[in-house]
Amino acid sequence: MNYNSRISFLFVLVLAISSLGSNIAEAGSGDECLRAVVEDISPSSVGINKEFTVGIGLENCGTQIPENITFEIISIPPDIIVTESLVAHFPRFVYSNSERQLRYHMRTTPDAKPGPHIIKMRLTYGNKDVRRTAYYEVEVIVIGEHAEPRISSVTTKPEYIYEGDTVDLRLGIENFGKAIAKSVDVSLDHGFKGIKNTTLGTLGLNSSQTALFKFKANRSGTFEIPVIINYEDDYGIQKDNYSIMINVLEKKGSLNLASVKVDPVLPNTGDTVELTMRIENSGERTINSIRVYADHPFKGLKESFIGTLDTNEDGPAVITFVADKAGEYQIPVTITYIDDFGEEQTETQINLIVMKKDSGAGTALLIFLILAIIGGLIYYNYRTIRSKDAVIRQLMEGGGNSANNKKQ
């Protein structure tokens, strides 16, 4: 609340008697006259869920003695409760200068709204031939305080968010105001698939709670995310707008194809092939419900279920089929898993060669070439090691000769 608003609400109770702008009203004229006067208001400050009293004096302002007097409250706001009877009746005053005092005990309700509240009253008197009536209004201004729930902390799990991660976001919401914040509701317009709203309930003075959100960061970038806090304080329903920044890094490979084994290594047409693919979890979180699908063109199994892989753990996906057609194949492999927001997948491919069963000479030639290449690599590695050993030996011998020359 700004300074001017606080000053305006420091006028706690204003009793306005609606008669020509005066705080004294007269009913009647000439010799028959009765008027109501506000005598006191106590205490001078009226807050929410507080008691106060209003004193009304009835004065004879004429020469005749008024008769059959009734003073009553005819309308009261729902935020104010009157504990006395709303109707006071006096048969007549004893003397022409007699007075009557009325004191009403009142209280504001726990959910009273700050601001002006009008109490309406009516005064009637007179004999059967002439009845006189006057109406009065009492304005009660209730003073309240503002709540101020604000974001006090922002944490995410994981701390560093990558594209494709499931994010647990925690917002600390603290009440910095001077009134209780009721029906606190926090909305997070993050634009991702996931939870965008959470309800906290009541925030007391200087108290805090944690608003929990969960979403799938399906794209990378820096995002300014609006945060809307709805709540209710002494002045009614409020809405405050804030924002937070979230950085989502480019996608990292959590699941990858670590190795491929084919048995037999060079299958012939008609062979039963066992394809073993080891799937590795290189990410920072456990991944569940992992399935591997190899879209090969042969008869047999195409899918293998692994289950759960922890961080830096790998598991085998075994697929068996009959290689009934020769040729070179690029087999698409799709790795799928399920998280809190549905199914995700990673795609790759493997190469497979199926030989014709009657091409024994070709197979032998291919095996010979493979063995020759392997033998050549072994021989090259051996010669390289021998050459390094010779160089090291020469260096050591040269060092020894130098030492001998120094001794001589």
mmCIF file of N, CA and C in Angstrom, residues 228-339:
data_model
loop_
_atom_site.group_PDB
_atom_site.id
_atom_site.type_symbol
_atom_site.label_atom_id
_atom_site.label_comp_id
_atom_site.label_asym_id
_atom_site.label_seq_id
_atom_site.Cartn_x
_atom_site.Cartn_y
_atom_site.Cartn_z
ATOM 1 N N ILE A 228 2.924 -16.210 -12.141
ATOM 2 C CA ILE A 228 1.767 -15.465 -11.639
ATOM 3 C C ILE A 228 1.383 -16.031 -10.277
ATOM 4 N N ILE A 229 1.323 -15.162 -9.269
ATOM 5 C CA ILE A 229 0.930 -15.564 -7.914
ATOM 6 C C ILE A 229 -0.425 -14.930 -7.606
ATOM 7 N N ASN A 230 -1.439 -15.756 -7.483
ATOM 8 C CA ASN A 230 -2.780 -15.302 -7.085
ATOM 9 C C ASN A 230 -2.965 -15.585 -5.597
ATOM 10 N N TYR A 231 -3.559 -14.634 -4.874
ATOM 11 C CA TYR A 231 -3.770 -14.814 -3.443
ATOM 12 C C TYR A 231 -4.848 -13.851 -2.972
ATOM 13 N N GLU A 232 -5.209 -13.969 -1.707
ATOM 14 C CA GLU A 232 -6.201 -13.090 -1.111
ATOM 15 C C GLU A 232 -5.657 -12.538 0.199
ATOM 16 N N ASP A 233 -5.756 -11.214 0.393
ATOM 17 C CA ASP A 233 -5.359 -10.591 1.649
ATOM 18 C C ASP A 233 -6.504 -9.744 2.179
ATOM 19 N N ASP A 234 -6.206 -8.810 3.074
ATOM 20 C CA ASP A 234 -7.266 -7.996 3.674
ATOM 21 C C ASP A 234 -8.054 -7.196 2.654
ATOM 22 N N TYR A 235 -7.447 -6.907 1.527
ATOM 23 C CA TYR A 235 -8.094 -6.066 0.524
ATOM 24 C C TYR A 235 -8.733 -6.864 -0.606
ATOM 25 N N GLY A 236 -8.808 -8.180 -0.439
ATOM 26 C CA GLY A 236 -9.487 -8.989 -1.444
ATOM 27 C C GLY A 236 -8.528 -9.806 -2.290
ATOM 28 N N ILE A 237 -8.984 -10.195 -3.465
ATOM 29 C CA ILE A 237 -8.217 -11.050 -4.365
ATOM 30 C C ILE A 237 -7.145 -10.213 -5.071
ATOM 31 N N GLN A 238 -5.910 -10.718 -5.050
ATOM 32 C CA GLN A 238 -4.777 -10.010 -5.630
ATOM 33 C C GLN A 238 -4.071 -10.910 -6.653
ATOM 34 N N LYS A 239 -3.319 -10.282 -7.542
ATOM 35 C CA LYS A 239 -2.513 -11.023 -8.522
ATOM 36 C C LYS A 239 -1.207 -10.275 -8.752
ATOM 37 N N ASP A 240 -0.079 -10.940 -8.520
ATOM 38 C CA ASP A 240 1.238 -10.358 -8.737
ATOM 39 C C ASP A 240 1.949 -11.130 -9.839
ATOM 40 N N ASN A 241 2.686 -10.407 -10.684
ATOM 41 C CA ASN A 241 3.389 -11.008 -11.815
ATOM 42 C C ASN A 241 4.895 -10.896 -11.615
ATOM 43 N N TYR A 242 5.580 -12.007 -11.827
ATOM 44 C CA TYR A 242 7.039 -12.062 -11.749
ATOM 45 C C TYR A 242 7.541 -12.859 -12.955
ATOM 46 N N SER A 243 8.852 -13.090 -13.014
ATOM 47 C CA SER A 243 9.415 -13.937 -14.075
ATOM 48 C C SER A 243 10.729 -14.536 -13.588
ATOM 49 N N ILE A 244 11.070 -15.690 -14.140
ATOM 50 C CA ILE A 244 12.343 -16.347 -13.856
ATOM 51 C C ILE A 244 13.002 -16.712 -15.178
ATOM 52 N N MET A 245 14.308 -16.952 -15.160
ATOM 53 C CA MET A 245 15.062 -17.330 -16.357
ATOM 54 C C MET A 245 15.481 -18.793 -16.250
ATOM 55 N N ILE A 246 15.275 -19.556 -17.333
ATOM 56 C CA ILE A 246 15.678 -20.959 -17.412
ATOM 57 C C ILE A 246 16.539 -21.147 -18.652
ATOM 58 N N ASN A 247 17.714 -21.776 -18.495
ATOM 59 C CA ASN A 247 18.587 -22.097 -19.615
ATOM 60 C C ASN A 247 18.515 -23.593 -19.914
ATOM 61 N N VAL A 248 18.206 -23.923 -21.152
ATOM 62 C CA VAL A 248 18.159 -25.319 -21.597
ATOM 63 C C VAL A 248 19.267 -25.509 -22.627
ATOM 64 N N LEU A 249 20.236 -26.378 -22.306
ATOM 65 C CA LEU A 249 21.378 -26.617 -23.181
ATOM 66 C C LEU A 249 20.990 -27.563 -24.309
ATOM 67 N N GLU A 250 21.829 -27.594 -25.352
ATOM 68 C CA GLU A 250 21.549 -28.463 -26.498
ATOM 69 C C GLU A 250 21.538 -29.918 -26.066
ATOM 70 N N LYS A 251 20.788 -30.711 -26.823
ATOM 71 C CA LYS A 251 20.528 -32.093 -26.436
ATOM 72 C C LYS A 251 21.806 -32.906 -26.313
ATOM 73 N N LYS A 252 21.909 -33.657 -25.247
ATOM 74 C CA LYS A 252 23.037 -34.567 -25.055
ATOM 75 C C LYS A 252 22.540 -36.001 -25.234
ATOM 76 N N GLY A 253 23.424 -36.872 -25.729
ATOM 77 C CA GLY A 253 23.025 -38.254 -25.939
ATOM 78 C C GLY A 253 22.993 -39.024 -24.638
ATOM 79 N N SER A 254 21.833 -39.366 -24.181
ATOM 80 C CA SER A 254 21.721 -40.135 -22.945
ATOM 81 C C SER A 254 21.828 -41.627 -23.223
ATOM 82 N N LEU A 255 21.145 -42.078 -24.281
ATOM 83 C CA LEU A 255 21.234 -43.476 -24.691
ATOM 84 C C LEU A 255 21.963 -43.572 -26.024
ATOM 85 N N ASN A 256 22.935 -44.478 -26.094
ATOM 86 C CA ASN A 256 23.650 -44.645 -27.361
ATOM 87 C C ASN A 256 24.018 -46.111 -27.554
ATOM 88 N N LEU A 257 24.311 -46.428 -28.788
ATOM 89 C CA LEU A 257 24.697 -47.784 -29.177
ATOM 90 C C LEU A 257 26.191 -47.950 -28.930
ATOM 91 N N ALA A 258 26.555 -48.693 -27.873
ATOM 92 C CA ALA A 258 27.959 -48.807 -27.485
ATOM 93 C C ALA A 258 28.719 -49.828 -28.338
ATOM 94 N N SER A 259 28.084 -50.963 -28.692
ATOM 95 C CA SER A 259 28.764 -51.990 -29.490
ATOM 96 C C SER A 259 27.743 -52.873 -30.181
ATOM 97 N N VAL A 260 28.220 -53.529 -31.268
ATOM 98 C CA VAL A 260 27.364 -54.438 -32.044
ATOM 99 C C VAL A 260 28.130 -55.735 -32.278
ATOM 100 N N LYS A 261 27.471 -56.870 -32.038
ATOM 101 C CA LYS A 261 28.071 -58.175 -32.276
ATOM 102 C C LYS A 261 27.112 -59.019 -33.105
ATOM 103 N N VAL A 262 27.644 -59.607 -34.182
ATOM 104 C CA VAL A 262 26.850 -60.463 -35.054
ATOM 105 C C VAL A 262 27.415 -61.880 -34.992
ATOM 106 N N ASP A 263 26.556 -62.845 -34.745
ATOM 107 C CA ASP A 263 26.968 -64.248 -34.680
ATOM 108 C C ASP A 263 26.063 -65.073 -35.593
ATOM 109 N N PRO A 264 26.634 -65.668 -36.676
ATOM 110 C CA PRO A 264 28.046 -65.633 -37.079
ATOM 111 C C PRO A 264 28.461 -64.267 -37.632
ATOM 112 N N VAL A 265 29.793 -64.034 -37.680
ATOM 113 C CA VAL A 265 30.301 -62.720 -38.096
ATOM 114 C C VAL A 265 29.910 -62.435 -39.531
ATOM 115 N N LEU A 266 30.060 -63.434 -40.432
ATOM 116 C CA LEU A 266 29.649 -63.299 -41.833
ATOM 117 C C LEU A 266 28.609 -64.369 -42.126
ATOM 118 N N PRO A 267 27.347 -64.067 -41.850
ATOM 119 C CA PRO A 267 26.306 -65.076 -42.053
ATOM 120 C C PRO A 267 26.079 -65.361 -43.537
ATOM 121 N N ASN A 268 25.736 -66.599 -43.803
ATOM 122 C CA ASN A 268 25.342 -67.006 -45.142
ATOM 123 C C ASN A 268 23.824 -67.041 -45.232
ATOM 124 N N THR A 269 23.345 -67.076 -46.449
ATOM 125 C CA THR A 269 21.909 -67.171 -46.668
ATOM 126 C C THR A 269 21.357 -68.403 -45.972
ATOM 127 N N GLY A 270 20.295 -68.204 -45.176
ATOM 128 C CA GLY A 270 19.689 -69.310 -44.449
ATOM 129 C C GLY A 270 20.200 -69.467 -43.033
ATOM 130 N N ASP A 271 21.258 -68.757 -42.664
ATOM 131 C CA ASP A 271 21.781 -68.854 -41.302
ATOM 132 C C ASP A 271 20.846 -68.148 -40.311
ATOM 133 N N THR A 272 20.818 -68.695 -39.098
ATOM 134 C CA THR A 272 20.135 -68.009 -37.995
ATOM 135 C C THR A 272 21.132 -67.048 -37.349
ATOM 136 N N VAL A 273 20.792 -65.803 -37.362
ATOM 137 C CA VAL A 273 21.722 -64.754 -36.921
ATOM 138 C C VAL A 273 21.273 -64.238 -35.548
ATOM 139 N N GLU A 274 22.254 -64.101 -34.658
ATOM 140 C CA GLU A 274 22.008 -63.487 -33.350
ATOM 141 C C GLU A 274 22.703 -62.125 -33.323
ATOM 142 N N LEU A 275 21.904 -61.073 -33.327
ATOM 143 C CA LEU A 275 22.415 -59.706 -33.331
ATOM 144 C C LEU A 275 22.330 -59.159 -31.898
ATOM 145 N N THR A 276 23.506 -58.846 -31.331
ATOM 146 C CA THR A 276 23.562 -58.334 -29.957
ATOM 147 C C THR A 276 24.051 -56.894 -29.985
ATOM 148 N N MET A 277 23.213 -55.994 -29.509
ATOM 149 C CA MET A 277 23.569 -54.568 -29.421
ATOM 150 C C MET A 277 23.597 -54.162 -27.949
ATOM 151 N N ARG A 278 24.712 -53.591 -27.532
ATOM 152 C CA ARG A 278 24.822 -53.120 -26.154
ATOM 153 C C ARG A 278 24.458 -51.626 -26.123
ATOM 154 N N ILE A 279 23.434 -51.313 -25.321
ATOM 155 C CA ILE A 279 22.932 -49.947 -25.197
ATOM 156 C C ILE A 279 23.478 -49.351 -23.897
ATOM 157 N N GLU A 280 24.085 -48.176 -24.007
ATOM 158 C CA GLU A 280 24.731 -47.542 -22.850
ATOM 159 C C GLU A 280 23.975 -46.265 -22.464
ATOM 160 N N ASN A 281 23.795 -46.073 -21.157
ATOM 161 C CA ASN A 281 23.231 -44.840 -20.621
ATOM 162 C C ASN A 281 24.382 -43.933 -20.199
ATOM 163 N N SER A 282 24.676 -42.946 -21.017
ATOM 164 C CA SER A 282 25.778 -42.023 -20.734
ATOM 165 C C SER A 282 25.287 -40.731 -20.104
ATOM 166 N N GLY A 283 24.008 -40.683 -19.757
ATOM 167 C CA GLY A 283 23.443 -39.461 -19.178
ATOM 168 C C GLY A 283 23.632 -39.399 -17.675
ATOM 169 N N GLU A 284 22.909 -38.453 -17.072
ATOM 170 C CA GLU A 284 23.057 -38.191 -15.640
ATOM 171 C C GLU A 284 21.836 -38.636 -14.839
ATOM 172 N N ARG A 285 20.957 -39.423 -15.458
ATOM 173 C CA ARG A 285 19.765 -39.863 -14.748
ATOM 174 C C ARG A 285 19.399 -41.274 -15.181
ATOM 175 N N THR A 286 18.710 -42.000 -14.332
ATOM 176 C CA THR A 286 18.251 -43.348 -14.640
ATOM 177 C C THR A 286 17.148 -43.294 -15.697
ATOM 178 N N ILE A 287 17.211 -44.212 -16.667
ATOM 179 C CA ILE A 287 16.225 -44.262 -17.745
ATOM 180 C C ILE A 287 15.493 -45.590 -17.676
ATOM 181 N N ASN A 288 14.171 -45.523 -17.783
ATOM 182 C CA ASN A 288 13.321 -46.710 -17.599
ATOM 183 C C ASN A 288 12.661 -47.138 -18.908
ATOM 184 N N SER A 289 12.165 -48.379 -18.896
ATOM 185 C CA SER A 289 11.356 -48.938 -19.996
ATOM 186 C C SER A 289 12.059 -48.804 -21.353
ATOM 187 N N ILE A 290 13.305 -49.241 -21.426
ATOM 188 C CA ILE A 290 14.091 -49.113 -22.654
ATOM 189 C C ILE A 290 13.784 -50.287 -23.587
ATOM 190 N N ARG A 291 13.459 -49.958 -24.835
ATOM 191 C CA ARG A 291 13.229 -50.963 -25.874
ATOM 192 C C ARG A 291 14.090 -50.635 -27.089
ATOM 193 N N VAL A 292 14.548 -51.689 -27.758
ATOM 194 C CA VAL A 292 15.361 -51.527 -28.972
ATOM 195 C C VAL A 292 14.641 -52.223 -30.119
ATOM 196 N N TYR A 293 14.434 -51.489 -31.200
ATOM 197 C CA TYR A 293 13.732 -52.031 -32.377
ATOM 198 C C TYR A 293 14.657 -51.940 -33.589
ATOM 199 N N ALA A 294 14.976 -53.128 -34.176
ATOM 200 C CA ALA A 294 15.814 -53.197 -35.378
ATOM 201 C C ALA A 294 14.914 -53.547 -36.561
ATOM 202 N N ASP A 295 14.788 -52.642 -37.509
ATOM 203 C CA ASP A 295 13.863 -52.822 -38.636
ATOM 204 C C ASP A 295 14.565 -53.547 -39.787
ATOM 205 N N HIS A 296 14.923 -54.836 -39.538
ATOM 206 C CA HIS A 296 15.594 -55.631 -40.570
ATOM 207 C C HIS A 296 14.544 -56.250 -41.502
ATOM 208 N N PRO A 297 14.951 -56.684 -42.694
ATOM 209 C CA PRO A 297 13.974 -57.211 -43.661
ATOM 210 C C PRO A 297 13.790 -58.731 -43.586
ATOM 211 N N PHE A 298 14.255 -59.348 -42.500
ATOM 212 C CA PHE A 298 14.242 -60.803 -42.427
ATOM 213 C C PHE A 298 13.115 -61.298 -41.514
ATOM 214 N N LYS A 299 12.959 -62.629 -41.523
ATOM 215 C CA LYS A 299 11.982 -63.250 -40.656
ATOM 216 C C LYS A 299 12.599 -63.475 -39.273
ATOM 217 N N GLY A 300 11.899 -63.019 -38.252
ATOM 218 C CA GLY A 300 12.420 -63.210 -36.908
ATOM 219 C C GLY A 300 12.042 -62.050 -36.004
ATOM 220 N N LEU A 301 12.686 -62.014 -34.868
ATOM 221 C CA LEU A 301 12.418 -60.970 -33.886
ATOM 222 C C LEU A 301 12.994 -59.632 -34.347
ATOM 223 N N LYS A 302 12.286 -58.560 -34.010
ATOM 224 C CA LYS A 302 12.765 -57.224 -34.345
ATOM 225 C C LYS A 302 12.897 -56.318 -33.121
ATOM 226 N N GLU A 303 12.402 -56.777 -31.971
ATOM 227 C CA GLU A 303 12.396 -55.911 -30.799
ATOM 228 C C GLU A 303 12.947 -56.654 -29.593
ATOM 229 N N SER A 304 13.670 -55.905 -28.752
ATOM 230 C CA SER A 304 14.218 -56.467 -27.524
ATOM 231 C C SER A 304 14.000 -55.453 -26.399
ATOM 232 N N PHE A 305 13.614 -55.962 -25.229
ATOM 233 C CA PHE A 305 13.335 -55.101 -24.064
ATOM 234 C C PHE A 305 14.502 -55.186 -23.093
ATOM 235 N N ILE A 306 15.036 -54.023 -22.723
ATOM 236 C CA ILE A 306 16.150 -53.971 -21.767
ATOM 237 C C ILE A 306 15.644 -53.646 -20.365
ATOM 238 N N GLY A 307 14.734 -52.679 -20.261
ATOM 239 C CA GLY A 307 14.236 -52.295 -18.945
ATOM 240 C C GLY A 307 14.859 -50.999 -18.464
ATOM 241 N N THR A 308 15.557 -51.045 -17.339
ATOM 242 C CA THR A 308 16.116 -49.848 -16.705
ATOM 243 C C THR A 308 17.630 -49.872 -16.752
ATOM 244 N N LEU A 309 18.210 -48.706 -17.066
ATOM 245 C CA LEU A 309 19.666 -48.539 -17.035
ATOM 246 C C LEU A 309 20.002 -47.332 -16.174
ATOM 247 N N ASP A 310 20.884 -47.570 -15.203
ATOM 248 C CA ASP A 310 21.372 -46.461 -14.397
ATOM 249 C C ASP A 310 22.452 -45.699 -15.150
ATOM 250 N N THR A 311 22.912 -44.612 -14.559
ATOM 251 C CA THR A 311 23.956 -43.804 -15.177
ATOM 252 C C THR A 311 25.216 -44.635 -15.396
ATOM 253 N N ASN A 312 25.787 -44.531 -16.602
ATOM 254 C CA ASN A 312 27.018 -45.241 -17.011
ATOM 255 C C ASN A 312 26.859 -46.760 -17.006
ATOM 256 N N GLU A 313 25.635 -47.233 -17.085
ATOM 257 C CA GLU A 313 25.376 -48.663 -17.158
ATOM 258 C C GLU A 313 24.953 -49.019 -18.576
ATOM 259 N N ASP A 314 25.316 -50.242 -19.034
ATOM 260 C CA ASP A 314 24.873 -50.701 -20.347
ATOM 261 C C ASP A 314 24.197 -52.055 -20.224
ATOM 262 N N GLY A 315 23.398 -52.376 -21.222
ATOM 263 C CA GLY A 315 22.685 -53.640 -21.226
ATOM 264 C C GLY A 315 22.527 -54.157 -22.644
ATOM 265 N N PRO A 316 22.390 -55.495 -22.814
ATOM 266 C CA PRO A 316 22.301 -56.086 -24.150
ATOM 267 C C PRO A 316 20.874 -56.131 -24.682
ATOM 268 N N ALA A 317 20.755 -55.854 -25.973
ATOM 269 C CA ALA A 317 19.513 -56.074 -26.698
ATOM 270 C C ALA A 317 19.799 -57.156 -27.738
ATOM 271 N N VAL A 318 19.178 -58.328 -27.584
ATOM 272 C CA VAL A 318 19.463 -59.476 -28.447
ATOM 273 C C VAL A 318 18.278 -59.703 -29.377
ATOM 274 N N ILE A 319 18.580 -59.756 -30.673
ATOM 275 C CA ILE A 319 17.551 -59.959 -31.685
ATOM 276 C C ILE A 319 17.989 -61.119 -32.580
ATOM 277 N N THR A 320 17.108 -62.085 -32.764
ATOM 278 C CA THR A 320 17.417 -63.277 -33.554
ATOM 279 C C THR A 320 16.514 -63.317 -34.780
ATOM 280 N N PHE A 321 17.146 -63.631 -35.933
ATOM 281 C CA PHE A 321 16.378 -63.724 -37.175
ATOM 282 C C PHE A 321 17.089 -64.659 -38.141
ATOM 283 N N VAL A 322 16.377 -65.044 -39.218
ATOM 284 C CA VAL A 322 16.930 -65.915 -40.264
ATOM 285 C C VAL A 322 17.288 -65.051 -41.455
ATOM 286 N N ALA A 323 18.585 -65.062 -41.818
ATOM 287 C CA ALA A 323 19.064 -64.261 -42.953
ATOM 288 C C ALA A 323 18.715 -64.999 -44.238
ATOM 289 N N ASP A 324 17.534 -64.753 -44.787
ATOM 290 C CA ASP A 324 17.071 -65.512 -45.950
ATOM 291 C C ASP A 324 17.368 -64.815 -47.268
ATOM 292 N N LYS A 325 18.051 -63.655 -47.201
ATOM 293 C CA LYS A 325 18.389 -62.946 -48.432
ATOM 294 C C LYS A 325 19.807 -62.407 -48.326
ATOM 295 N N ALA A 326 20.568 -62.597 -49.390
ATOM 296 C CA ALA A 326 21.947 -62.113 -49.405
ATOM 297 C C ALA A 326 21.975 -60.635 -49.761
ATOM 298 N N GLY A 327 23.078 -59.967 -49.367
ATOM 299 C CA GLY A 327 23.252 -58.567 -49.715
ATOM 300 C C GLY A 327 23.837 -57.760 -48.566
ATOM 301 N N GLU A 328 24.017 -56.461 -48.820
ATOM 302 C CA GLU A 328 24.484 -55.522 -47.800
ATOM 303 C C GLU A 328 23.283 -54.695 -47.331
ATOM 304 N N TYR A 329 23.104 -54.614 -46.019
ATOM 305 C CA TYR A 329 21.921 -53.979 -45.467
ATOM 306 C C TYR A 329 22.313 -52.902 -44.445
ATOM 307 N N GLN A 330 21.631 -51.795 -44.524
ATOM 308 C CA GLN A 330 21.689 -50.775 -43.470
ATOM 309 C C GLN A 330 20.382 -50.876 -42.672
ATOM 310 N N ILE A 331 20.504 -51.349 -41.456
ATOM 311 C CA ILE A 331 19.323 -51.653 -40.646
ATOM 312 C C ILE A 331 19.056 -50.489 -39.691
ATOM 313 N N PRO A 332 17.913 -49.802 -39.813
ATOM 314 C CA PRO A 332 17.574 -48.726 -38.859
ATOM 315 C C PRO A 332 17.300 -49.314 -37.471
ATOM 316 N N VAL A 333 17.839 -48.658 -36.462
ATOM 317 C CA VAL A 333 17.648 -49.088 -35.076
ATOM 318 C C VAL A 333 17.047 -47.912 -34.300
ATOM 319 N N THR A 334 15.929 -48.163 -33.635
ATOM 320 C CA THR A 334 15.263 -47.132 -32.831
ATOM 321 C C THR A 334 15.275 -47.561 -31.367
ATOM 322 N N ILE A 335 15.827 -46.689 -30.525
ATOM 323 C CA ILE A 335 15.882 -46.937 -29.084
ATOM 324 C C ILE A 335 14.827 -46.044 -28.435
ATOM 325 N N THR A 336 13.869 -46.649 -27.767
ATOM 326 C CA THR A 336 12.796 -45.869 -27.138
ATOM 327 C C THR A 336 12.813 -46.081 -25.624
ATOM 328 N N TYR A 337 12.311 -45.071 -24.922
ATOM 329 C CA TYR A 337 12.141 -45.182 -23.471
ATOM 330 C C TYR A 337 10.950 -44.320 -23.071
ATOM 331 N N ILE A 338 10.448 -44.533 -21.870
ATOM 332 C CA ILE A 338 9.272 -43.817 -21.375
ATOM 333 C C ILE A 338 9.643 -43.062 -20.111
ATOM 334 N N ASP A 339 9.295 -41.776 -20.080
ATOM 335 C CA ASP A 339 9.476 -40.990 -18.866
ATOM 336 C C ASP A 339 8.125 -40.454 -18.414
#
